[in-house]
Amino acid sequence: MAASGDPGRQWQEEEAETAAAVVVGSCMTDLVSLTSRLPKTGETIHGHKFFIGFGGKGANQCVQAARLGAKTSMVCKVGKDSFGNDYIENLKQNDISTEFTYQTKDAATGAASIIVDNEGQNIIVIVAGANLLLNTEDLREAASAISRAKVMICQLEVTPATSLEALRIAHSNGVKTLFNPAPAIADLDPEFYTLSDVFCCNESEAEILTGLEVCSPTDAGRAALVLLERGCQVVIITLGAEGCVMLSQTEPVPKHIPTEKVKAVDTTAQLFFFFLPLTLYGIMMLKSFLPQVMDIPPGCW
């Protein structure tokens, strides 16, 4: 745990291992309501279950990587409040380093209000809170961990300037980078593309980033080519039940990778079950990245 601006402890008192995967990103406390259907505008409906969970794009990715066997470290900022304290404890219980997990009194821990219906569809409102206070000075303190990692992962639930600095630190030290541009912004700094070894987004994010409609694997291939031309090494566009489309600088022809049909229980974090196996493949990155990713079994999507 770290107080605002001060690094905290690593996995355990005796551990000083270098993290193979460092995630720079968000922590959100999820306030989840389960309902038979999603409410209409202005409507109040009854739900049948409520629970509080741990979420945030960054932390989801970090926990999944840890559970897949990677030694991980989380660079993030939470509030100095009960949600923040609980979040730090959750990271530790998942064997994640909290050396560069910061706490601040200046904002509450990020929170997400989530409504999920019986079909697994959802509505989400997030309040980023302390996540937006993670800054480049914090990253400079965490540079020692980032520079020694095998792969660095970041998203856009912290400020774009913070994520961009994380990519710069990783890139300058030869660390492989995996970037998830979510939530997407249309005027994304061009450096995000050139600093991304793997650029992974979903169809709606691809539409925002490219201005192209993405309604099919063919559409996704066109959008992926646009993103590739901006400097990414590998581009992956996930398509939900349709699988994904991917291509790379060495294999620039779009490839559609279908997936098995499954019943959606909750789509809230579906991208991470695809994205996180990439983390482990990123750690084992060899000469040909793309064929390795294509061997991920359908169940991981």
PDB file of C-alpha atoms in Angstrom:
ATOM      1  CA  MET A   1       0.000   0.000   0.000  1.00  0.00           C
ATOM      2  CA  ALA A   2       1.191   3.532  -0.642  1.00  0.00           C
ATOM      3  CA  ALA A   3       0.086   6.805   0.830  1.00  0.00           C
ATOM      4  CA  SER A   4      -0.351   9.645  -1.633  1.00  0.00           C
ATOM      5  CA  GLY A   5       2.951   9.920  -3.443  1.00  0.00           C
ATOM      6  CA  ASP A   6       4.741   7.296  -1.318  1.00  0.00           C
ATOM      7  CA  PRO A   7       5.516   3.760  -2.517  1.00  0.00           C
ATOM      8  CA  GLY A   8       4.272   0.934  -0.312  1.00  0.00           C
ATOM      9  CA  ARG A   9       5.167  -2.714   0.171  1.00  0.00           C
ATOM     10  CA  GLN A  10       5.587  -5.504  -2.358  1.00  0.00           C
ATOM     11  CA  TRP A  11       3.838  -8.894  -2.449  1.00  0.00           C
ATOM     12  CA  GLN A  12       5.112 -10.040   0.955  1.00  0.00           C
ATOM     13  CA  GLU A  13       7.758  -8.769   3.351  1.00  0.00           C
ATOM     14  CA  GLU A  14      10.345 -11.263   2.093  1.00  0.00           C
ATOM     15  CA  GLU A  15       9.597 -10.927  -1.626  1.00  0.00           C
ATOM     16  CA  ALA A  16      11.633  -8.742  -3.946  1.00  0.00           C
ATOM     17  CA  GLU A  17      10.807 -10.484  -7.223  1.00  0.00           C
ATOM     18  CA  THR A  18      10.516  -8.462 -10.399  1.00  0.00           C
ATOM     19  CA  ALA A  19       7.009  -8.380 -11.847  1.00  0.00           C
ATOM     20  CA  ALA A  20       6.785  -9.914 -15.315  1.00  0.00           C
ATOM     21  CA  ALA A  21       3.613  -7.929 -16.042  1.00  0.00           C
ATOM     22  CA  VAL A  22       3.077  -4.370 -14.837  1.00  0.00           C
ATOM     23  CA  VAL A  23      -0.372  -2.861 -15.251  1.00  0.00           C
ATOM     24  CA  VAL A  24      -0.796   0.911 -15.171  1.00  0.00           C
ATOM     25  CA  GLY A  25      -4.463   1.690 -14.824  1.00  0.00           C
ATOM     26  CA  SER A  26      -7.682   1.930 -12.919  1.00  0.00           C
ATOM     27  CA  CYS A  27      -9.258   0.426  -9.831  1.00  0.00           C
ATOM     28  CA  MET A  28     -13.036   0.704  -9.500  1.00  0.00           C
ATOM     29  CA  THR A  29     -15.359  -0.475  -6.767  1.00  0.00           C
ATOM     30  CA  ASP A  30     -18.273  -2.116  -8.586  1.00  0.00           C
ATOM     31  CA  LEU A  31     -21.769  -1.545  -7.177  1.00  0.00           C
ATOM     32  CA  VAL A  32     -23.748  -4.200  -9.025  1.00  0.00           C
ATOM     33  CA  SER A  33     -27.521  -4.649  -9.253  1.00  0.00           C
ATOM     34  CA  LEU A  34     -29.018  -7.688 -10.995  1.00  0.00           C
ATOM     35  CA  THR A  35     -32.429  -7.196 -12.633  1.00  0.00           C
ATOM     36  CA  SER A  36     -34.742  -9.080 -14.978  1.00  0.00           C
ATOM     37  CA  ARG A  37     -34.404  -6.285 -17.532  1.00  0.00           C
ATOM     38  CA  LEU A  38     -32.703  -2.912 -17.921  1.00  0.00           C
ATOM     39  CA  PRO A  39     -34.772   0.108 -16.818  1.00  0.00           C
ATOM     40  CA  LYS A  40     -36.070   2.662 -19.290  1.00  0.00           C
ATOM     41  CA  THR A  41     -35.297   6.364 -18.924  1.00  0.00           C
ATOM     42  CA  GLY A  42     -36.961   7.697 -15.771  1.00  0.00           C
ATOM     43  CA  GLU A  43     -38.157   4.250 -14.694  1.00  0.00           C
ATOM     44  CA  THR A  44     -37.636   2.611 -11.289  1.00  0.00           C
ATOM     45  CA  ILE A  45     -37.633  -1.184 -11.247  1.00  0.00           C
ATOM     46  CA  HIS A  46     -36.946  -3.887  -8.662  1.00  0.00           C
ATOM     47  CA  GLY A  47     -33.710  -5.844  -8.765  1.00  0.00           C
ATOM     48  CA  HIS A  48     -33.238  -9.303  -7.286  1.00  0.00           C
ATOM     49  CA  LYS A  49     -29.622  -9.112  -6.098  1.00  0.00           C
ATOM     50  CA  PHE A  50     -26.980  -6.537  -5.144  1.00  0.00           C
ATOM     51  CA  PHE A  51     -23.289  -6.984  -4.449  1.00  0.00           C
ATOM     52  CA  ILE A  52     -20.081  -4.973  -4.222  1.00  0.00           C
ATOM     53  CA  GLY A  53     -17.103  -6.176  -6.244  1.00  0.00           C
ATOM     54  CA  PHE A  54     -13.669  -5.144  -7.436  1.00  0.00           C
ATOM     55  CA  GLY A  55     -13.333  -3.850 -10.990  1.00  0.00           C
ATOM     56  CA  GLY A  56     -11.719  -1.264 -13.208  1.00  0.00           C
ATOM     57  CA  LYS A  57     -10.123  -2.093 -16.541  1.00  0.00           C
ATOM     58  CA  GLY A  58      -6.587  -1.979 -15.185  1.00  0.00           C
ATOM     59  CA  ALA A  59      -7.191  -4.029 -12.060  1.00  0.00           C
ATOM     60  CA  ASN A  60      -9.296  -6.582 -13.967  1.00  0.00           C
ATOM     61  CA  GLN A  61      -6.399  -7.128 -16.345  1.00  0.00           C
ATOM     62  CA  CYS A  62      -3.882  -7.351 -13.516  1.00  0.00           C
ATOM     63  CA  VAL A  63      -5.906  -9.861 -11.483  1.00  0.00           C
ATOM     64  CA  GLN A  64      -6.567 -12.019 -14.539  1.00  0.00           C
ATOM     65  CA  ALA A  65      -2.860 -12.022 -15.411  1.00  0.00           C
ATOM     66  CA  ALA A  66      -1.997 -13.023 -11.843  1.00  0.00           C
ATOM     67  CA  ARG A  67      -4.543 -15.837 -11.891  1.00  0.00           C
ATOM     68  CA  LEU A  68      -3.105 -17.062 -15.177  1.00  0.00           C
ATOM     69  CA  GLY A  69       0.248 -17.413 -13.430  1.00  0.00           C
ATOM     70  CA  ALA A  70       2.125 -14.174 -14.106  1.00  0.00           C
ATOM     71  CA  LYS A  71       3.937 -12.272 -11.372  1.00  0.00           C
ATOM     72  CA  THR A  72       2.214  -8.904 -11.530  1.00  0.00           C
ATOM     73  CA  SER A  73       2.416  -5.366 -10.182  1.00  0.00           C
ATOM     74  CA  MET A  74      -0.371  -2.764 -10.144  1.00  0.00           C
ATOM     75  CA  VAL A  75       0.451   0.922 -10.616  1.00  0.00           C
ATOM     76  CA  CYS A  76      -2.699   2.792  -9.625  1.00  0.00           C
ATOM     77  CA  LYS A  77      -4.282   5.263  -7.226  1.00  0.00           C
ATOM     78  CA  VAL A  78      -7.236   4.741  -4.893  1.00  0.00           C
ATOM     79  CA  GLY A  79      -8.849   6.950  -2.291  1.00  0.00           C
ATOM     80  CA  LYS A  80      -7.845   6.950   1.352  1.00  0.00           C
ATOM     81  CA  ASP A  81     -11.225   5.469   2.248  1.00  0.00           C
ATOM     82  CA  SER A  82     -12.805   2.120   3.076  1.00  0.00           C
ATOM     83  CA  PHE A  83     -13.199   1.183  -0.596  1.00  0.00           C
ATOM     84  CA  GLY A  84      -9.529   1.992  -1.193  1.00  0.00           C
ATOM     85  CA  ASN A  85      -8.369  -0.018   1.813  1.00  0.00           C
ATOM     86  CA  ASP A  86     -10.479  -2.982   0.725  1.00  0.00           C
ATOM     87  CA  TYR A  87      -9.115  -2.714  -2.801  1.00  0.00           C
ATOM     88  CA  ILE A  88      -5.505  -2.830  -1.679  1.00  0.00           C
ATOM     89  CA  GLU A  89      -6.255  -5.894   0.435  1.00  0.00           C
ATOM     90  CA  ASN A  90      -7.894  -7.557  -2.570  1.00  0.00           C
ATOM     91  CA  LEU A  91      -4.811  -6.948  -4.716  1.00  0.00           C
ATOM     92  CA  LYS A  92      -2.602  -8.484  -2.037  1.00  0.00           C
ATOM     93  CA  GLN A  93      -4.885 -11.511  -1.749  1.00  0.00           C
ATOM     94  CA  ASN A  94      -4.393 -12.032  -5.481  1.00  0.00           C
ATOM     95  CA  ASP A  95      -0.581 -11.974  -5.034  1.00  0.00           C
ATOM     96  CA  ILE A  96      -0.232  -8.645  -6.826  1.00  0.00           C
ATOM     97  CA  SER A  97       2.501  -6.216  -5.844  1.00  0.00           C
ATOM     98  CA  THR A  98       1.114  -3.021  -4.301  1.00  0.00           C
ATOM     99  CA  GLU A  99       4.490  -1.306  -4.106  1.00  0.00           C
ATOM    100  CA  PHE A 100       3.223   1.399  -6.453  1.00  0.00           C
ATOM    101  CA  THR A 101      -0.419   1.398  -5.428  1.00  0.00           C
ATOM    102  CA  TYR A 102      -1.030   4.912  -4.150  1.00  0.00           C
ATOM    103  CA  GLN A 103      -3.689   6.363  -1.868  1.00  0.00           C
ATOM    104  CA  THR A 104      -4.919   9.942  -1.841  1.00  0.00           C
ATOM    105  CA  LYS A 105      -7.150  12.057   0.391  1.00  0.00           C
ATOM    106  CA  ASP A 106      -8.011  14.329  -2.533  1.00  0.00           C
ATOM    107  CA  ALA A 107     -10.555  12.033  -4.206  1.00  0.00           C
ATOM    108  CA  ALA A 108     -12.657   8.968  -3.480  1.00  0.00           C
ATOM    109  CA  THR A 109     -11.818   5.540  -4.828  1.00  0.00           C
ATOM    110  CA  GLY A 110     -13.231   5.138  -8.331  1.00  0.00           C
ATOM    111  CA  ALA A 111     -16.674   3.565  -8.463  1.00  0.00           C
ATOM    112  CA  ALA A 112     -18.885   1.966 -11.092  1.00  0.00           C
ATOM    113  CA  SER A 113     -22.659   1.587 -10.808  1.00  0.00           C
ATOM    114  CA  ILE A 114     -23.609  -1.461 -12.886  1.00  0.00           C
ATOM    115  CA  ILE A 115     -27.018  -2.886 -13.777  1.00  0.00           C
ATOM    116  CA  VAL A 116     -27.037  -6.363 -15.359  1.00  0.00           C
ATOM    117  CA  ASP A 117     -30.162  -8.009 -16.805  1.00  0.00           C
ATOM    118  CA  ASN A 118     -31.043 -11.691 -17.203  1.00  0.00           C
ATOM    119  CA  GLU A 119     -29.467 -11.769 -20.670  1.00  0.00           C
ATOM    120  CA  GLY A 120     -26.128 -10.520 -19.367  1.00  0.00           C
ATOM    121  CA  GLN A 121     -26.483  -7.073 -20.932  1.00  0.00           C
ATOM    122  CA  ASN A 122     -25.560  -4.095 -18.812  1.00  0.00           C
ATOM    123  CA  ILE A 123     -25.634  -0.359 -18.214  1.00  0.00           C
ATOM    124  CA  ILE A 124     -22.609   1.172 -16.474  1.00  0.00           C
ATOM    125  CA  VAL A 125     -21.859   4.599 -15.022  1.00  0.00           C
ATOM    126  CA  ILE A 126     -18.338   5.198 -13.729  1.00  0.00           C
ATOM    127  CA  VAL A 127     -16.941   7.928 -11.495  1.00  0.00           C
ATOM    128  CA  ALA A 128     -13.173   7.745 -11.965  1.00  0.00           C
ATOM    129  CA  GLY A 129     -12.283   9.591  -8.759  1.00  0.00           C
ATOM    130  CA  ALA A 130      -8.753   8.871  -7.552  1.00  0.00           C
ATOM    131  CA  ASN A 131      -7.873   7.155 -10.838  1.00  0.00           C
ATOM    132  CA  LEU A 132      -7.607  10.552 -12.509  1.00  0.00           C
ATOM    133  CA  LEU A 133      -5.023  11.660  -9.947  1.00  0.00           C
ATOM    134  CA  LEU A 134      -2.495   8.997 -10.957  1.00  0.00           C
ATOM    135  CA  ASN A 135       0.113  11.189 -12.639  1.00  0.00           C
ATOM    136  CA  THR A 136       3.433  11.179 -14.449  1.00  0.00           C
ATOM    137  CA  GLU A 137       5.321  11.839 -11.207  1.00  0.00           C
ATOM    138  CA  ASP A 138       3.861   8.618  -9.789  1.00  0.00           C
ATOM    139  CA  LEU A 139       4.980   6.815 -12.945  1.00  0.00           C
ATOM    140  CA  ARG A 140       8.516   8.100 -12.618  1.00  0.00           C
ATOM    141  CA  GLU A 141       8.588   6.534  -9.152  1.00  0.00           C
ATOM    142  CA  ALA A 142       7.279   3.288 -10.634  1.00  0.00           C
ATOM    143  CA  ALA A 143       9.713   3.362 -13.567  1.00  0.00           C
ATOM    144  CA  SER A 144      12.000   0.859 -11.850  1.00  0.00           C
ATOM    145  CA  ALA A 145       9.231  -1.765 -11.946  1.00  0.00           C
ATOM    146  CA  ILE A 146       8.042  -0.890 -15.453  1.00  0.00           C
ATOM    147  CA  SER A 147      11.542  -0.943 -16.937  1.00  0.00           C
ATOM    148  CA  ARG A 148      12.272  -4.452 -15.584  1.00  0.00           C
ATOM    149  CA  ALA A 149       8.982  -6.019 -16.668  1.00  0.00           C
ATOM    150  CA  LYS A 150       8.474  -8.295 -19.657  1.00  0.00           C
ATOM    151  CA  VAL A 151       5.231  -6.563 -20.611  1.00  0.00           C
ATOM    152  CA  MET A 152       3.412  -3.364 -19.603  1.00  0.00           C
ATOM    153  CA  ILE A 153      -0.353  -3.019 -19.977  1.00  0.00           C
ATOM    154  CA  CYS A 154      -2.378   0.186 -19.882  1.00  0.00           C
ATOM    155  CA  GLN A 155      -5.788   1.618 -20.817  1.00  0.00           C
ATOM    156  CA  LEU A 156      -7.597   4.976 -20.715  1.00  0.00           C
ATOM    157  CA  GLU A 157      -9.477   4.906 -17.400  1.00  0.00           C
ATOM    158  CA  VAL A 158      -6.625   7.024 -16.040  1.00  0.00           C
ATOM    159  CA  THR A 159      -5.664  10.254 -17.812  1.00  0.00           C
ATOM    160  CA  PRO A 160      -4.308   9.818 -21.359  1.00  0.00           C
ATOM    161  CA  ALA A 161      -1.145  11.688 -20.351  1.00  0.00           C
ATOM    162  CA  THR A 162      -0.468   9.101 -17.635  1.00  0.00           C
ATOM    163  CA  SER A 163      -1.022   6.128 -19.941  1.00  0.00           C
ATOM    164  CA  LEU A 164       1.146   7.719 -22.619  1.00  0.00           C
ATOM    165  CA  GLU A 165       3.982   8.244 -20.143  1.00  0.00           C
ATOM    166  CA  ALA A 166       3.701   4.583 -19.125  1.00  0.00           C
ATOM    167  CA  LEU A 167       4.028   3.542 -22.769  1.00  0.00           C
ATOM    168  CA  ARG A 168       7.042   5.803 -23.220  1.00  0.00           C
ATOM    169  CA  ILE A 169       8.818   4.388 -20.171  1.00  0.00           C
ATOM    170  CA  ALA A 170       8.155   0.816 -21.265  1.00  0.00           C
ATOM    171  CA  HIS A 171       9.096   1.409 -24.898  1.00  0.00           C
ATOM    172  CA  SER A 172      12.340   3.194 -24.038  1.00  0.00           C
ATOM    173  CA  ASN A 173      13.379   0.220 -21.901  1.00  0.00           C
ATOM    174  CA  GLY A 174      12.527  -2.441 -24.471  1.00  0.00           C
ATOM    175  CA  VAL A 175       9.455  -3.648 -22.567  1.00  0.00           C
ATOM    176  CA  LYS A 176       6.625  -5.059 -24.691  1.00  0.00           C
ATOM    177  CA  THR A 177       3.479  -2.926 -24.540  1.00  0.00           C
ATOM    178  CA  LEU A 178      -0.186  -3.944 -24.658  1.00  0.00           C
ATOM    179  CA  PHE A 179      -2.613  -1.036 -24.977  1.00  0.00           C
ATOM    180  CA  ASN A 180      -6.394  -1.174 -24.632  1.00  0.00           C
ATOM    181  CA  PRO A 181      -7.802   2.224 -25.786  1.00  0.00           C
ATOM    182  CA  ALA A 182     -10.878   2.157 -23.577  1.00  0.00           C
ATOM    183  CA  PRO A 183     -12.838   4.244 -23.055  1.00  0.00           C
ATOM    184  CA  ALA A 184     -11.962   5.382 -26.575  1.00  0.00           C
ATOM    185  CA  ILE A 185     -11.350   8.999 -27.569  1.00  0.00           C
ATOM    186  CA  ALA A 186     -11.517  10.105 -31.195  1.00  0.00           C
ATOM    187  CA  ASP A 187      -8.475  12.395 -31.093  1.00  0.00           C
ATOM    188  CA  LEU A 188      -6.092   9.879 -29.546  1.00  0.00           C
ATOM    189  CA  ASP A 189      -2.493  11.105 -29.537  1.00  0.00           C
ATOM    190  CA  PRO A 190      -0.640   9.488 -32.492  1.00  0.00           C
ATOM    191  CA  GLU A 191       2.099   8.323 -30.108  1.00  0.00           C
ATOM    192  CA  PHE A 192      -0.287   5.775 -28.601  1.00  0.00           C
ATOM    193  CA  TYR A 193      -0.214   3.867 -31.880  1.00  0.00           C
ATOM    194  CA  THR A 194       3.536   3.963 -32.463  1.00  0.00           C
ATOM    195  CA  LEU A 195       4.287   2.907 -28.873  1.00  0.00           C
ATOM    196  CA  SER A 196       1.869  -0.061 -28.872  1.00  0.00           C
ATOM    197  CA  ASP A 197       3.250  -3.515 -29.612  1.00  0.00           C
ATOM    198  CA  VAL A 198      -0.292  -4.854 -29.287  1.00  0.00           C
ATOM    199  CA  PHE A 199      -3.255  -2.512 -29.798  1.00  0.00           C
ATOM    200  CA  CYS A 200      -6.455  -4.296 -28.734  1.00  0.00           C
ATOM    201  CA  CYS A 201      -9.927  -2.722 -28.882  1.00  0.00           C
ATOM    202  CA  ASN A 202     -13.537  -3.742 -29.451  1.00  0.00           C
ATOM    203  CA  GLU A 203     -15.735  -2.815 -32.394  1.00  0.00           C
ATOM    204  CA  SER A 204     -17.276   0.318 -30.864  1.00  0.00           C
ATOM    205  CA  GLU A 205     -13.856   1.631 -29.876  1.00  0.00           C
ATOM    206  CA  ALA A 206     -12.565   0.897 -33.374  1.00  0.00           C
ATOM    207  CA  GLU A 207     -15.426   2.959 -34.818  1.00  0.00           C
ATOM    208  CA  ILE A 208     -14.592   5.938 -32.592  1.00  0.00           C
ATOM    209  CA  LEU A 209     -10.872   5.736 -33.369  1.00  0.00           C
ATOM    210  CA  THR A 210     -11.187   5.316 -37.140  1.00  0.00           C
ATOM    211  CA  GLY A 211     -14.526   6.910 -38.021  1.00  0.00           C
ATOM    212  CA  LEU A 212     -15.457   3.712 -39.880  1.00  0.00           C
ATOM    213  CA  GLU A 213     -18.552   1.625 -39.232  1.00  0.00           C
ATOM    214  CA  VAL A 214     -17.694  -1.785 -37.768  1.00  0.00           C
ATOM    215  CA  CYS A 215     -20.627  -4.187 -38.106  1.00  0.00           C
ATOM    216  CA  SER A 216     -18.878  -7.289 -39.441  1.00  0.00           C
ATOM    217  CA  PRO A 217     -15.487  -9.004 -39.557  1.00  0.00           C
ATOM    218  CA  THR A 218     -14.906  -7.418 -42.978  1.00  0.00           C
ATOM    219  CA  ASP A 219     -15.560  -3.962 -41.525  1.00  0.00           C
ATOM    220  CA  ALA A 220     -13.238  -4.757 -38.638  1.00  0.00           C
ATOM    221  CA  GLY A 221     -10.500  -5.719 -41.083  1.00  0.00           C
ATOM    222  CA  ARG A 222     -10.741  -2.328 -42.766  1.00  0.00           C
ATOM    223  CA  ALA A 223     -10.594  -0.535 -39.423  1.00  0.00           C
ATOM    224  CA  ALA A 224      -7.661  -2.676 -38.291  1.00  0.00           C
ATOM    225  CA  LEU A 225      -5.715  -1.683 -41.410  1.00  0.00           C
ATOM    226  CA  VAL A 226      -6.255   1.993 -40.564  1.00  0.00           C
ATOM    227  CA  LEU A 227      -4.942   1.417 -37.042  1.00  0.00           C
ATOM    228  CA  LEU A 228      -1.989  -0.582 -38.360  1.00  0.00           C
ATOM    229  CA  GLU A 229      -1.062   2.263 -40.694  1.00  0.00           C
ATOM    230  CA  ARG A 230      -0.841   4.538 -37.670  1.00  0.00           C
ATOM    231  CA  GLY A 231       2.111   2.548 -36.369  1.00  0.00           C
ATOM    232  CA  CYS A 232       0.859  -0.309 -34.174  1.00  0.00           C
ATOM    233  CA  GLN A 233       2.818  -3.555 -34.418  1.00  0.00           C
ATOM    234  CA  VAL A 234      -0.192  -5.841 -33.868  1.00  0.00           C
ATOM    235  CA  VAL A 235      -3.861  -4.797 -34.063  1.00  0.00           C
ATOM    236  CA  ILE A 236      -6.697  -6.891 -32.636  1.00  0.00           C
ATOM    237  CA  ILE A 237     -10.356  -5.891 -32.830  1.00  0.00           C
ATOM    238  CA  THR A 238     -12.664  -8.045 -30.722  1.00  0.00           C
ATOM    239  CA  LEU A 239     -16.173  -8.689 -32.045  1.00  0.00           C
ATOM    240  CA  GLY A 240     -18.011 -10.333 -29.155  1.00  0.00           C
ATOM    241  CA  ALA A 241     -19.754 -13.475 -30.376  1.00  0.00           C
ATOM    242  CA  GLU A 242     -18.037 -13.094 -33.766  1.00  0.00           C
ATOM    243  CA  GLY A 243     -14.555 -13.644 -32.292  1.00  0.00           C
ATOM    244  CA  CYS A 244     -11.930 -11.161 -33.446  1.00  0.00           C
ATOM    245  CA  VAL A 245      -9.990  -9.792 -36.391  1.00  0.00           C
ATOM    246  CA  MET A 246      -6.239  -9.407 -36.169  1.00  0.00           C
ATOM    247  CA  LEU A 247      -3.242  -8.424 -38.253  1.00  0.00           C
ATOM    248  CA  SER A 248       0.334  -7.246 -37.781  1.00  0.00           C
ATOM    249  CA  GLN A 249       3.103  -5.351 -39.527  1.00  0.00           C
ATOM    250  CA  THR A 250       4.615  -8.688 -40.577  1.00  0.00           C
ATOM    251  CA  GLU A 251       1.240 -10.217 -41.572  1.00  0.00           C
ATOM    252  CA  PRO A 252      -0.858  -7.219 -42.724  1.00  0.00           C
ATOM    253  CA  VAL A 253      -3.740  -9.229 -44.199  1.00  0.00           C
ATOM    254  CA  PRO A 254      -6.707  -9.182 -41.762  1.00  0.00           C
ATOM    255  CA  LYS A 255      -7.522 -12.585 -40.280  1.00  0.00           C
ATOM    256  CA  HIS A 256     -10.933 -13.377 -38.797  1.00  0.00           C
ATOM    257  CA  ILE A 257     -10.709 -15.752 -35.837  1.00  0.00           C
ATOM    258  CA  PRO A 258     -14.229 -17.042 -35.015  1.00  0.00           C
ATOM    259  CA  THR A 259     -15.243 -18.284 -31.589  1.00  0.00           C
ATOM    260  CA  GLU A 260     -17.744 -20.744 -30.210  1.00  0.00           C
ATOM    261  CA  LYS A 261     -21.227 -19.500 -29.347  1.00  0.00           C
ATOM    262  CA  VAL A 262     -21.831 -19.213 -25.609  1.00  0.00           C
ATOM    263  CA  LYS A 263     -24.634 -17.844 -23.427  1.00  0.00           C
ATOM    264  CA  ALA A 264     -23.650 -14.452 -22.018  1.00  0.00           C
ATOM    265  CA  VAL A 265     -23.911 -14.262 -18.234  1.00  0.00           C
ATOM    266  CA  ASP A 266     -22.432 -10.769 -17.867  1.00  0.00           C
ATOM    267  CA  THR A 267     -20.581  -8.870 -20.615  1.00  0.00           C
ATOM    268  CA  THR A 268     -19.043  -6.324 -18.205  1.00  0.00           C
ATOM    269  CA  ALA A 269     -15.456  -7.604 -18.474  1.00  0.00           C
ATOM    270  CA  GLN A 270     -15.627  -9.765 -21.583  1.00  0.00           C
ATOM    271  CA  LEU A 271     -12.663  -8.102 -23.301  1.00  0.00           C
ATOM    272  CA  PHE A 272     -10.317  -9.010 -20.446  1.00  0.00           C
ATOM    273  CA  PHE A 273     -10.877 -12.744 -20.911  1.00  0.00           C
ATOM    274  CA  PHE A 274      -9.515 -12.237 -24.409  1.00  0.00           C
ATOM    275  CA  PHE A 275      -6.971  -9.561 -23.559  1.00  0.00           C
ATOM    276  CA  LEU A 276      -5.334 -11.266 -20.602  1.00  0.00           C
ATOM    277  CA  PRO A 277      -4.067 -14.379 -22.372  1.00  0.00           C
ATOM    278  CA  LEU A 278      -2.253 -11.859 -24.568  1.00  0.00           C
ATOM    279  CA  THR A 279      -0.415 -10.750 -21.445  1.00  0.00           C
ATOM    280  CA  LEU A 280       1.097 -14.165 -20.908  1.00  0.00           C
ATOM    281  CA  TYR A 281       1.867 -14.512 -24.597  1.00  0.00           C
ATOM    282  CA  GLY A 282       3.407 -11.056 -24.416  1.00  0.00           C
ATOM    283  CA  ILE A 283       5.641 -12.230 -21.597  1.00  0.00           C
ATOM    284  CA  MET A 284       6.759 -15.153 -23.760  1.00  0.00           C
ATOM    285  CA  MET A 285       7.013 -12.939 -26.860  1.00  0.00           C
ATOM    286  CA  LEU A 286       9.227 -14.619 -29.474  1.00  0.00           C
ATOM    287  CA  LYS A 287      10.016 -13.818 -33.103  1.00  0.00           C
ATOM    288  CA  SER A 288       6.489 -14.384 -34.383  1.00  0.00           C
ATOM    289  CA  PHE A 289       3.869 -12.934 -32.054  1.00  0.00           C
ATOM    290  CA  LEU A 290       0.779 -13.319 -34.203  1.00  0.00           C
ATOM    291  CA  PRO A 291       0.748 -17.117 -34.693  1.00  0.00           C
ATOM    292  CA  GLN A 292       1.091 -17.601 -30.924  1.00  0.00           C
ATOM    293  CA  VAL A 293      -1.925 -15.448 -30.195  1.00  0.00           C
ATOM    294  CA  MET A 294      -3.935 -17.326 -32.816  1.00  0.00           C
ATOM    295  CA  ASP A 295      -3.374 -20.538 -30.834  1.00  0.00           C
ATOM    296  CA  ILE A 296      -5.325 -19.255 -27.825  1.00  0.00           C
ATOM    297  CA  PRO A 297      -8.278 -21.637 -27.388  1.00  0.00           C
ATOM    298  CA  PRO A 298     -11.782 -20.265 -28.055  1.00  0.00           C
ATOM    299  CA  GLY A 299     -12.682 -20.517 -24.366  1.00  0.00           C
ATOM    300  CA  CYS A 300     -10.332 -17.623 -23.641  1.00  0.00           C
ATOM    301  CA  TRP A 301     -12.434 -15.265 -25.764  1.00  0.00           C
TER     302      TRP A 301
END
